[in-house]
Coordinates of C-alpha atoms in Angstrom, one line a residue:
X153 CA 39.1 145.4 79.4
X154 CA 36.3 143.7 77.4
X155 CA 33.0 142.7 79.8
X156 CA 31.4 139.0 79.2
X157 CA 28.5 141.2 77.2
X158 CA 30.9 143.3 75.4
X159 CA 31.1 146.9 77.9
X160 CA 34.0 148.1 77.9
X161 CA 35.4 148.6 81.1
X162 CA 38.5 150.8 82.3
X163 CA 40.6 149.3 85.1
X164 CA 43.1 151.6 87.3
X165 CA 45.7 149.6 89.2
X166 CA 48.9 150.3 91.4
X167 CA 51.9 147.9 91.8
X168 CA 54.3 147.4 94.2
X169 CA 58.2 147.7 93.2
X170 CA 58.1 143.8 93.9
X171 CA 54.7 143.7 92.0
X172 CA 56.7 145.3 88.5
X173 CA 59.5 143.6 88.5
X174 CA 57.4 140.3 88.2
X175 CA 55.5 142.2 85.3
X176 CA 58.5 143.1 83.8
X177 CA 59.9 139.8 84.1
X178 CA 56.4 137.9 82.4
X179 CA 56.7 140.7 79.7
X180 CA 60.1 140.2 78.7
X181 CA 59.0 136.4 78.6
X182 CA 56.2 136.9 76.1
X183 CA 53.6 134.2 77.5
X184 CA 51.4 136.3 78.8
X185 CA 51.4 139.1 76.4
X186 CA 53.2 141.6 74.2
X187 CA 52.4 144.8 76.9
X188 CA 51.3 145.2 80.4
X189 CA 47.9 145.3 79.4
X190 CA 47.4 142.0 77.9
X191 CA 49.9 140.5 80.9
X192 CA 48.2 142.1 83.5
X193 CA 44.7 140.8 82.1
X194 CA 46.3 137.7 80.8
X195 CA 47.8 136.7 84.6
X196 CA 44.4 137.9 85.7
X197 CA 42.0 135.5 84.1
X198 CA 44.6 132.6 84.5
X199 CA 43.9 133.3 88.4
X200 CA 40.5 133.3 87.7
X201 CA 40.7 130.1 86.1
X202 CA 42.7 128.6 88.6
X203 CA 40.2 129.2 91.2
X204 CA 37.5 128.1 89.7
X205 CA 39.2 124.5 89.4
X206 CA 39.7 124.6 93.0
X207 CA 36.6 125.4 93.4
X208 CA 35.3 122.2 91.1
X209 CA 37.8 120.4 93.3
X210 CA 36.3 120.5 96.7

């Protein structure tokens, strides 16, 4: 993962068996990404984004 000021940074994370199979289902379906990587960073900063409207919401 790529920082705002360009660090690099490296990210360890653990999934469920629930928490895969959604990977594995967004993989297969190609909008998030071509590997876990980029769908794991990809669902991640669409999150991010999502919470920030919220935020500009309220």
């Amino acid at each position: 993962m790529i920082g705002s000021s360009g660090e690099i940074f490296h990210v360890k994370v653990k999934f469920t068996e629930q928490q895969s199979l959604l990977l594995d289902k967004l993989l297969a379906e190609g909008s998030f990404g071509s590997t876990y990587s980029e769908v794991v960073t990809g669902v991640f900063a669409e999150y991010l984004r999502s919470n920030e409207k919220k935020k500009e919401i309220k």
